[in-house]
XYZ file of C-alpha atoms in Angstrom:
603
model
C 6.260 251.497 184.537
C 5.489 254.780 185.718
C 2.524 255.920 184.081
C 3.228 259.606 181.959
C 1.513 262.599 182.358
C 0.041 264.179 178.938
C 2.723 266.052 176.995
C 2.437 269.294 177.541
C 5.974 270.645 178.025
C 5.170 274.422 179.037
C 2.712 273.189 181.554
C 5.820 270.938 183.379
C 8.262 273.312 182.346
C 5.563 276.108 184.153
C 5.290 273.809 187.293
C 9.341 272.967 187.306
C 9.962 276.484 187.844
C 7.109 277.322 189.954
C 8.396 279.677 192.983
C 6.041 277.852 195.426
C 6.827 274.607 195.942
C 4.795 271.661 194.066
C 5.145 268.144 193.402
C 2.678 266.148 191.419
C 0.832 262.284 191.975
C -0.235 259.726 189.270
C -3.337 257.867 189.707
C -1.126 255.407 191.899
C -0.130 257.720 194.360
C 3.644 258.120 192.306
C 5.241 261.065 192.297
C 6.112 262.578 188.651
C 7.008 265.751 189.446
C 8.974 267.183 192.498
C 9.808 270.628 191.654
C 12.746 272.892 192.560
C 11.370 274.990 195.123
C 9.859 271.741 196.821
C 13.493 270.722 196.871
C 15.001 273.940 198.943
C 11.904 273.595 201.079
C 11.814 269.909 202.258
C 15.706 268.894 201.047
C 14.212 266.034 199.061
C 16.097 265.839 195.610
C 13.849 265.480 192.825
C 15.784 262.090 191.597
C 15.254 260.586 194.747
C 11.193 261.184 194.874
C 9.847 260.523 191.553
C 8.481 257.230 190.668
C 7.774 256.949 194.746
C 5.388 257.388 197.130
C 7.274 258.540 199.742
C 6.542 262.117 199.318
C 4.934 262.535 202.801
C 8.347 262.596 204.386
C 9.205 265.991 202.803
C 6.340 267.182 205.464
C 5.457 264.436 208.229
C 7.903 262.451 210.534
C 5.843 259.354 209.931
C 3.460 257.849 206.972
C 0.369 259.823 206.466
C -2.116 260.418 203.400
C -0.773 264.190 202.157
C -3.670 266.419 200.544
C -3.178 265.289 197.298
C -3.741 261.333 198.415
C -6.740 262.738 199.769
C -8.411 263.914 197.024
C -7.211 260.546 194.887
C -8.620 258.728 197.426
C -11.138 260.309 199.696
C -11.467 257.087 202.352
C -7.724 258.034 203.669
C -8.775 259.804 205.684
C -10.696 262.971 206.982
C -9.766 266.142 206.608
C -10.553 267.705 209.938
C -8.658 265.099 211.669
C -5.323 265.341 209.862
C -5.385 269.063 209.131
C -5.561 271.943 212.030
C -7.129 273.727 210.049
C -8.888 272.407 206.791
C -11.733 273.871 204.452
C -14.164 272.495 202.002
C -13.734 270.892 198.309
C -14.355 273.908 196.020
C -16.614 272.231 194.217
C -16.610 273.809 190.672
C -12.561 273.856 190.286
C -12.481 270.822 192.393
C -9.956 271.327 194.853
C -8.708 271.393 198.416
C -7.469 273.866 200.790
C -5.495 272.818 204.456
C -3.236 274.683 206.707
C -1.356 272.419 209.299
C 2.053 272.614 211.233
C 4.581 270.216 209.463
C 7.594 268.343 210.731
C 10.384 268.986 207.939
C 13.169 266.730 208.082
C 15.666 268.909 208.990
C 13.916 269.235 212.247
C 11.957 272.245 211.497
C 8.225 273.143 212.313
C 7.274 275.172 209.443
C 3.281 276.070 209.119
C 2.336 275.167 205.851
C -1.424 276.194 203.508
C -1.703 273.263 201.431
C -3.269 273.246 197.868
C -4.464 270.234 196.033
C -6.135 269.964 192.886
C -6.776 267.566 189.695
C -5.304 267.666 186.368
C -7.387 265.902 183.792
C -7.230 265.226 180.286
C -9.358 265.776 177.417
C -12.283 263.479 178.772
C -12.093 264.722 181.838
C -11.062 262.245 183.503
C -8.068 262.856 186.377
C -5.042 261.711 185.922
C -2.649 263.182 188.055
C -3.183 265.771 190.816
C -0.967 268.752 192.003
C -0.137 269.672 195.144
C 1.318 272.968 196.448
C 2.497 274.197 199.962
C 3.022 277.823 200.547
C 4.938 278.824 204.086
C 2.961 280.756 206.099
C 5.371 280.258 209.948
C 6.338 283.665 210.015
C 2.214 284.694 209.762
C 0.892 281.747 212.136
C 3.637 282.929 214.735
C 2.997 286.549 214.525
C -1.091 286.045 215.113
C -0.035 283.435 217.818
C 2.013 285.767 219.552
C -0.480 288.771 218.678
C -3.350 285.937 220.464
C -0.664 285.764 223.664
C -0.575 289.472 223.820
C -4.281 290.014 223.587
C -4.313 286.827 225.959
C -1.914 288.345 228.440
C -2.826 292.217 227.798
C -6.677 290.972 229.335
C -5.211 288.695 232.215
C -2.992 291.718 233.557
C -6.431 294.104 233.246
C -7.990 291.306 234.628
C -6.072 290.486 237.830
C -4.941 294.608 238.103
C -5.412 295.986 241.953
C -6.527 299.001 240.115
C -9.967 299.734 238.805
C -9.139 300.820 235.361
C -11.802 302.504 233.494
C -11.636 303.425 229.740
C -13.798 306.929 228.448
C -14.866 308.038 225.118
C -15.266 311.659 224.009
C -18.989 311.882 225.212
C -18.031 310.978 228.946
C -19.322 307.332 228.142
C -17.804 304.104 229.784
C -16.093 301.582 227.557
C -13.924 299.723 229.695
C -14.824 298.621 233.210
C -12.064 296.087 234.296
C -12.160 292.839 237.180
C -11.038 295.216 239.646
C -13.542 298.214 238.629
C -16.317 295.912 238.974
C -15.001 294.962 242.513
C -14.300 298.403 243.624
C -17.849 300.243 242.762
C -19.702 296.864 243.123
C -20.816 297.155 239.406
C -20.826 294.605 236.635
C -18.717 295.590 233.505
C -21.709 294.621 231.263
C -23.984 297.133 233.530
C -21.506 299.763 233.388
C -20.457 300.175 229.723
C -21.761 302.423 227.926
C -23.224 304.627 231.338
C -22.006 308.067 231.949
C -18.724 307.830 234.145
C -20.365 310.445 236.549
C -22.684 307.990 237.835
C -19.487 306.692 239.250
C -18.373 310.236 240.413
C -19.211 311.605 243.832
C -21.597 314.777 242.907
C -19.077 317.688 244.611
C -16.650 316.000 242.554
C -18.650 316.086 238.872
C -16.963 319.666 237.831
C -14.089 318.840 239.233
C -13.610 315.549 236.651
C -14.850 318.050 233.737
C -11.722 319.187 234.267
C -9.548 316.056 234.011
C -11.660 314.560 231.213
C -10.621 317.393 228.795
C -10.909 316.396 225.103
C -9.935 319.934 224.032
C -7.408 319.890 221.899
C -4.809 322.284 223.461
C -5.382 319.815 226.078
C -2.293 318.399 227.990
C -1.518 315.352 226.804
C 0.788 314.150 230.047
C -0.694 311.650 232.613
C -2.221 313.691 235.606
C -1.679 312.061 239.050
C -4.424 313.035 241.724
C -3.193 311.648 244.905
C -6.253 313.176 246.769
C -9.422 315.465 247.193
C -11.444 313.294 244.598
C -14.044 311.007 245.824
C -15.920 308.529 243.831
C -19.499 306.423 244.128
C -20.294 303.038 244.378
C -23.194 301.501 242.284
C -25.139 301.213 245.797
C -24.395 305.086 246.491
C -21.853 304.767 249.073
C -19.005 307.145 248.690
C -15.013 306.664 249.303
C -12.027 308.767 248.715
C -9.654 307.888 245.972
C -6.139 308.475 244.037
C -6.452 308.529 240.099
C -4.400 308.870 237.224
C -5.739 310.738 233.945
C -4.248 309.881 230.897
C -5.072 310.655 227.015
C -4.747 307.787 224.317
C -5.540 307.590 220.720
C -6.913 304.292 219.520
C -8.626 302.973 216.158
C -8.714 306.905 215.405
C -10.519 307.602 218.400
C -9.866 310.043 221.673
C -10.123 308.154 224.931
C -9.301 308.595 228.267
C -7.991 306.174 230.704
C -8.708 306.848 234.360
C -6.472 304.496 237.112
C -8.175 304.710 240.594
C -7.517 303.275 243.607
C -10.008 303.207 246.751
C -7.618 304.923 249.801
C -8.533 302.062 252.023
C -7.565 299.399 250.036
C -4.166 301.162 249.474
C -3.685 301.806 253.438
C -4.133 297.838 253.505
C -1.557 296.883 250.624
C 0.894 299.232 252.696
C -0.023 297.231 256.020
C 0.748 294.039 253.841
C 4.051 295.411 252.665
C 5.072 295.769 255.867
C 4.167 292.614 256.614
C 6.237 291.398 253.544
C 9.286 293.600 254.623
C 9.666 291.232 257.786
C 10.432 288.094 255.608
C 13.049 289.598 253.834
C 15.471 287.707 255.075
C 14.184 284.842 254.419
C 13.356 285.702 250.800
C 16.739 286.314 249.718
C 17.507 283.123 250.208
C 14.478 281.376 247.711
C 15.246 281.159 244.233
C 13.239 282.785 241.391
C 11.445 279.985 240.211
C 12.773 280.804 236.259
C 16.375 279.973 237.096
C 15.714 276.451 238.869
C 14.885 273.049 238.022
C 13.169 270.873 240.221
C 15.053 270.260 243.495
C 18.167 272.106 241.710
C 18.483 275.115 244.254
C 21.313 277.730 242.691
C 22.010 281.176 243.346
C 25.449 281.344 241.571
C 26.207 282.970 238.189
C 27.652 279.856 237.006
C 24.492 277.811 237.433
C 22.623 280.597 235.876
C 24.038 280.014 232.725
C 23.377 276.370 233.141
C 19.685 277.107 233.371
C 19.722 279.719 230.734
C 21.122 276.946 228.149
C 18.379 274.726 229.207
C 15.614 276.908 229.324
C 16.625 277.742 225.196
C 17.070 274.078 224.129
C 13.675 272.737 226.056
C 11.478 273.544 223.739
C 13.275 271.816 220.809
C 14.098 268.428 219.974
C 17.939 268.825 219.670
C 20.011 266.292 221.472
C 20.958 267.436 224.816
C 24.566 266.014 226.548
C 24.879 267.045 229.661
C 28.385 266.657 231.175
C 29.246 267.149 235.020
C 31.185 265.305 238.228
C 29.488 262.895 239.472
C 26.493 264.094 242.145
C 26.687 267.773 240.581
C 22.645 267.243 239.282
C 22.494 265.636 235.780
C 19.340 263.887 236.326
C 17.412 266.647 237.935
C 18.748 269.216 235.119
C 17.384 266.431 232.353
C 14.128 266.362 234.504
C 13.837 269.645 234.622
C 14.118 270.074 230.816
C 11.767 267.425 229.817
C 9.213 269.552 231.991
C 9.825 272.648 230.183
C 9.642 271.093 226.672
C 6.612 270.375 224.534
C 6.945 266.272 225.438
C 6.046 267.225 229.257
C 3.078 265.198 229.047
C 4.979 262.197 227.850
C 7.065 260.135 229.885
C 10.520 260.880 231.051
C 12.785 257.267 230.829
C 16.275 257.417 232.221
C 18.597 254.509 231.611
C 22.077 254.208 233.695
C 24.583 252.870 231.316
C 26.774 251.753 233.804
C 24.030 250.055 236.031
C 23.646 246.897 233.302
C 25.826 243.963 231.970
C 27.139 244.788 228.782
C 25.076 241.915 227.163
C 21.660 243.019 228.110
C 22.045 246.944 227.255
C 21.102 246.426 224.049
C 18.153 244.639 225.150
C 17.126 247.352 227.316
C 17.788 249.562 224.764
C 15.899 247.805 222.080
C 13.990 245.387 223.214
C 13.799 241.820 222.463
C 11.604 239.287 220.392
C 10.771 235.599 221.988
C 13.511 233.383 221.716
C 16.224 236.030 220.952
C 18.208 234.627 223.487
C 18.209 232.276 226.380
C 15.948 233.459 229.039
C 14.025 235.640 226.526
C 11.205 233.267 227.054
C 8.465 236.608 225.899
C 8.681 239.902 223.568
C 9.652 242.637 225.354
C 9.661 246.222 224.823
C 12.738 248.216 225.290
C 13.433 251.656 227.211
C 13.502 253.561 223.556
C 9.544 252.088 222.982
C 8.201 253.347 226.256
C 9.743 256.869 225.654
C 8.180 257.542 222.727
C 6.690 260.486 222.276
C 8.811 261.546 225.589
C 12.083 261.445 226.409
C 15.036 259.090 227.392
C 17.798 259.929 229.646
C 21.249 258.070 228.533
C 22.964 258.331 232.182
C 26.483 257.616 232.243
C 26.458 256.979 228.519
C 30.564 256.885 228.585
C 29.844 253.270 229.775
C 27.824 252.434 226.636
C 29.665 249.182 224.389
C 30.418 249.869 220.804
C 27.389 247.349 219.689
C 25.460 249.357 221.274
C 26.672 252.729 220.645
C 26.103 251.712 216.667
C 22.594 251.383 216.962
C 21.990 254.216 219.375
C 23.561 256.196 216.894
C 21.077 254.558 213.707
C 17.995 255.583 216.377
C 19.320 259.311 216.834
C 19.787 259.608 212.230
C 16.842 257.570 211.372
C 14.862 257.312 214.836
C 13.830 253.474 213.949
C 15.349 249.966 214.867
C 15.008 246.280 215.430
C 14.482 244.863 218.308
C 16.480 241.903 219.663
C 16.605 238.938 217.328
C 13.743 240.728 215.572
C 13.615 241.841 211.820
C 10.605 244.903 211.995
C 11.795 248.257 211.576
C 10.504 250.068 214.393
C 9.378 253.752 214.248
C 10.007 256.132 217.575
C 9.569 259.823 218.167
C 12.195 259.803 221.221
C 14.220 262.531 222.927
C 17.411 261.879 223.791
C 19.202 263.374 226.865
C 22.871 261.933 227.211
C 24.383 262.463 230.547
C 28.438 261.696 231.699
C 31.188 262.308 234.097
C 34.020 260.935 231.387
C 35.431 263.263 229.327
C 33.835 262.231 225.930
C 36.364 263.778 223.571
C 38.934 261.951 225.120
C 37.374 258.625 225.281
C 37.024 259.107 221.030
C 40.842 260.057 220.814
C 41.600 256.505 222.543
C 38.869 254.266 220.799
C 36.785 253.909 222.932
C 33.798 255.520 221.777
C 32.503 256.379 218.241
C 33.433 259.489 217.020
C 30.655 259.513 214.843
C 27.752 259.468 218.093
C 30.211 261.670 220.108
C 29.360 264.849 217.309
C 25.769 263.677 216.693
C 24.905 263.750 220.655
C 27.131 266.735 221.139
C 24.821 269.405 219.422
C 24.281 271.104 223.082
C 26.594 270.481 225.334
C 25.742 271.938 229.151
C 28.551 271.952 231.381
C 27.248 271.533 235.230
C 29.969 272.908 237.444
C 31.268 271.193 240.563
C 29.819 272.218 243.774
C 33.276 273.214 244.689
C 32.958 275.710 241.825
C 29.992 277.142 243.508
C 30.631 277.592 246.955
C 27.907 280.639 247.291
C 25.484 277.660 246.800
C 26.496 275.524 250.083
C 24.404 277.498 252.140
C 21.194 277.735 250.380
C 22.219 274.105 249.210
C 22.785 272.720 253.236
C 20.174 274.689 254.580
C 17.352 273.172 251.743
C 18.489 269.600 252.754
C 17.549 270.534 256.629
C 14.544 271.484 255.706
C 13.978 268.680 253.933
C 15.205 266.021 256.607
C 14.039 267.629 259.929
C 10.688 267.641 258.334
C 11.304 263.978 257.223
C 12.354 263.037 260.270
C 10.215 265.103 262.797
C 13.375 267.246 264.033
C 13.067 270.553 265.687
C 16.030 272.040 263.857
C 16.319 275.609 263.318
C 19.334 276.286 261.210
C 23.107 275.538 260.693
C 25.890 276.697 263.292
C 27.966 279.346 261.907
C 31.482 277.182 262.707
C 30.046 274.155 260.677
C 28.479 276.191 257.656
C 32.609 277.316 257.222
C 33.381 274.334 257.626
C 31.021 272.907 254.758
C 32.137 276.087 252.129
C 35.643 275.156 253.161
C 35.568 271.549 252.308
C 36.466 270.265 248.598
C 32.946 268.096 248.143
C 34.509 265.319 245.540
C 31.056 263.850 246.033
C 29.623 267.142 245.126
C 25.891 267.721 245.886
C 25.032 264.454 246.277
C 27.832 263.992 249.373
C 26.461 267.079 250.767
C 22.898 266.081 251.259
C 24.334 262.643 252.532
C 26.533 264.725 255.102
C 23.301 266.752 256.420
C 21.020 263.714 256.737
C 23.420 261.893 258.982
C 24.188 264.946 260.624
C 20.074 265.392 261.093
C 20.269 261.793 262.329
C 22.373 262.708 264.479
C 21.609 265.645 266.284
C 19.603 266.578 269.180
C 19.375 270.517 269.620
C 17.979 273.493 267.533
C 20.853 274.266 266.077
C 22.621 271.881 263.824
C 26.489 271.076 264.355
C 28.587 269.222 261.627
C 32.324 270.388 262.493
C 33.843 266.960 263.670
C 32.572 265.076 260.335
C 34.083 267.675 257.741
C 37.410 268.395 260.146
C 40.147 269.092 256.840
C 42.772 267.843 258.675
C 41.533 265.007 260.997
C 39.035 264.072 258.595
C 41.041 264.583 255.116
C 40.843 261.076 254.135
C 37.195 261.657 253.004
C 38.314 263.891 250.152
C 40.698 261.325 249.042
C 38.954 257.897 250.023
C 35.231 256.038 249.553
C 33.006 258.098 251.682
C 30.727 255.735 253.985
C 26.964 255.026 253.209
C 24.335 256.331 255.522
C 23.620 252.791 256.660
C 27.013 252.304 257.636
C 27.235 255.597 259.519
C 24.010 255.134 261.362
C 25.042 251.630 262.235
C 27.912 252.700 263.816
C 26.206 255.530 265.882
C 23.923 252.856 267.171
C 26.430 250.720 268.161
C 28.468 253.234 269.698
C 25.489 254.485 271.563
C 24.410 250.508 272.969
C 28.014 249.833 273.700
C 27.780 252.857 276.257
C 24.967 251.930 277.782
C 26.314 248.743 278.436
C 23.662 247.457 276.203
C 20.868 248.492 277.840
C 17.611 249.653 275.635
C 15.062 250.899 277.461
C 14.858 252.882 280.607
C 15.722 256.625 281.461
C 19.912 255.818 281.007
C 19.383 253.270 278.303
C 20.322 253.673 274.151
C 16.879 254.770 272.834
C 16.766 257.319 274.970
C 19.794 258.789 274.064
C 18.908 257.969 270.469
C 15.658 259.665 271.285
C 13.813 256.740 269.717
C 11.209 255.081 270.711
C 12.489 251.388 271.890
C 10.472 249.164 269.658
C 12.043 251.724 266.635
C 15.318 251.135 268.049
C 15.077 247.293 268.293
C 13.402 247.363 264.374
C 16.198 249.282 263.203
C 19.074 247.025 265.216
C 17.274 243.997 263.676
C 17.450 245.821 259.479
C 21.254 246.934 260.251
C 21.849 243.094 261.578
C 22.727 244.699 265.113
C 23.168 241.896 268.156
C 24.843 241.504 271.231
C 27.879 239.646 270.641
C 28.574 236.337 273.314
């Protein structure tokens, strides 16, 4: 039987209606009271909580001593190792104070300061102890993001080309940035506090009076000096300068800021510029880093929005399907998530649906004990084990069965399951990225997959358009994969003949991205000046069969070039007329790679 708490019905009544949220233990670790507000803050009814001991999943994804277990039982654990931030047992009332972030079981983060205390009765003994959580997010954010600032705010002084210098009403330094310290060869900690004229060339000392004017009729606008002012270094030399003047108020206090710039070192960053100005070209065609992924290389307004979408769900832990042709980049854009989200130091697992026999999925999946099965002759963890704490890529989920499409969708509600002819619940902290090139919603109209897992893996769908849909990307897209394979394969190759680049925007890519980085590795393969040529491959009427039909692997289209090339020269390998010449291989290559593509002479 649950063991009562003393009657005292305005003290429960009091703690019922509490607007912070509270829940009480027993002396067994039970819960007796689970109060209203600790219901709209975890989404734990009260009916479901008392006379358990599960109330650490109104705060924690997985068992864990909460505050109040702590101070029933202090050899649960220690404070400072649970708690980010944790103080000590007021001794005289007797109580604990924590702060820690807190997984809610909605999904939430919520930063939470954490109050336990005893409750005692008339000998003093403790019989139950109270425990109340108070939601500071909004605070920890704001001071995070006010650290970030400060952070950020001395990184940019920091790494400014400009020696910025900060001046108090008596002339005094009080700011003497990275680039300050550079400029007049000073050390900030030697130059605080000094008069700023000691920086000041001595013609110039009445002439900074002027600018430094803490009068207050002064003018209050920024003052750009482009020239005539010259300043000292800490070793005496002097050097003309530019400098801005401006006026500031902070903390209650008149300062001014002065922005200078030695004339030499801007005459260099305009000989750099210059210098910049001549790759121009070629920077138009790189993509800002903060709308790409990986090897994903985009310019197009459609793609954008792709990486917009991911960039906003990487940082959660909301299911992610990502739908697409086949080739258009699902696995790089999953990749590419998991990097930007908070499980990048975990593992990223990707499992292809379609690539296993319907009878061992599950086993991949899950995992199977000794025995389950024949063959299963030791345990064996599955894919949803080694993600955890990471992330699992479901490729070509469409392909899942129903058996296991059920207990995928028990791991995505309750993230736990069984393994293979096991019977232990197992507990995993996995991310799931779904990937397909079916049409999902259709699939659930006929039958053929659950409804159910179809809405609980559709939370963010990302639609990845077809390559055909972003012809503006062939280019960059054809001109990335020659870079990559003339580098691979020690080609010379400049760029792309005009005629061919049509030809590749022209063409309908069913193969999408993927086909086109097949089509300019052959085509690398295969060709033998600076200047790449691909028109006879991608010809839309000669050729149109490849839009329609299975297009050939690489190692069937380089077999065929080498036979094509031996049969012309009757055979022969070596020698100024023979096929590794024309190949421009080396002979012994040649003869290694007739011998992996099964390539003889035929009696």
């Amino acid at each position: 039987m649950l063991k009562k708490l003393p009657q005292n019905s305005f003290a429960e009544h009091l703690l019922q209606h509490m607007p912070v949220p509270t829940f009480v233990l027993d002396t067994q670790h039970r819960v007796v009271i689970w109060n209203k507000a600790c219901e709209r803050l975890t989404g734990l009814k009260a009916e479901d909580m008392i006379g358990t001991s599960r109330h650490w999943q109104g705060f924690y994804a997985e068992p864990r001593p909460c505050l109040a277990d702590l101070l029933l039982d202090h050899s649960l654990g220690k404070l400072d190792s649970l708690y980010e931030k944790a103080g000590n047992l007021v001794s005289d009332a007797g109580t604990l104070q924590t702060e820690n972030w807190c997984p809610m079981p909605d999904g939430r983060k919520l930063y939470l300061v954490i109050d336990a205390g005893p409750i005692v009765n008339d000998k003093g003994e403790i019989v139950a102890v109270v425990e109340t959580q108070r939601d500071r997010t909004e605070q920890k954010l704001t001071m995070q993001a006010l650290a970030e600032s400060e952070h950020r705010f001395s990184a940019i002084l920091g790494s400014a080309m400009d020696a910025i210098v900060a001046i108090d009403h008596q002339h005094n330094i009080t700011l003497f940035n990275a680039a300050a310290q550079r400029i007049f060869r000073c050390a900030a900690d030697l130059a605080i506090g000094q008069p700023v004229k000691r920086f000041i060339a001595p013609h110039c000392h009445t002439l900074f009076r002027q600018f430094l004017n803490f009068d207050e009729h002064a003018v209050k606008a920024p003052t750009w000096v482009p020239e005539g002012l010259s300043a000292r270094r800490a070793d005496g030399e002097e050097f003309a300068i530019e400098a801005t003047f401006s006026p500031l108020e902070a903390g209650g206090q008149r300062l001014y800021t002065m922005i200078l710039r030695d004339v030499n070192d801007r005459r260099l960053a305009e000989q750099e510029l210059d210098r910049l100005q001549l790759e121009k070209g070629y920077l138009q065609e790189v993509i800002d880093y903060e709308h790409n992924f990986g090897e994903i290389v985009s310019g197009s307004k459609a793609m954008r929005a792709v990486f917009e979408q991911s960039h906003m769900v990487a940082r959660t832990d909301t299911p992610v399907l990502l739908l697409g042709e086949t080739g258009t980049g699902k696995e790089l854009l999953a990749r590419g998530i998991h990097d930007l989200s908070d499980r990048n130091g975990a593992i990223l697992v990707k499992v292809n649906c379609a690539a296993l026999p319907s009878e061992l999925i599950e086993s991949e999946l899950f995992g199977h004990e000794k025995g389950a099965f024949t063959g299963a002759t030791q345990q064996r963890k599955g894919r949803f084990e080694l993600a955890h704490g990471g992330t699992l890529l479901l490729d070509e989920l469409g392909e899942l069965p129903a058996a296991a499409q059920a207990k995928l969708l028990r791991v995505l509600q309750e993230q736990e399951f069984e393994r293979v002819g096991g019977s232990e619940t197992l507990k995993v902290d996995v991310r799931v990225i779904a990937a397909t090139n079916r049409n999902l919603a259709d699939d659930v109209a006929a039958g053929r997959f659950r409804a159910d897992l179809y809405y609980r893996l559709n939370v963010f769908p990302i639609n990845i358009p077809a390559l055909r849909e972003r012809q503006a990307d062939i280019p960059l897209l054809a001109r990335f994969f020659l870079a990559k394979y003339a580098k691979k394969f020690g080609r010379r190759i400049d760029d792309i003949d005009p005629a061919s680049l049509e030809s590749l925007q022209n063409y309908a890519w069913p193969g999408n991205v993927r086909e086109l980085q097949n089509v300019i590795e052959r085509a690398v393969i295969l060709c033998q000046a600076p200047i790449l040529e691909i028109g006879p491959l991608l010809n839309p009427y000669a050729g149109a069969h490849i839009v329609t039909g299975q297009p050939a692997t690489m190692e069937e289209m380089e077999r065929n070039h080498i036979l094509r090339t031996l049969e012309e020269s009757d055979w022969v390998i070596s020698g100024a007329k023979g096929a590794a010449a024309k190949l421009d291989m080396n002979p012994n290559t040649l003869r290694s790679r007739m011998l992996k593509l099964g390539i003889s002479r035929s009696r």
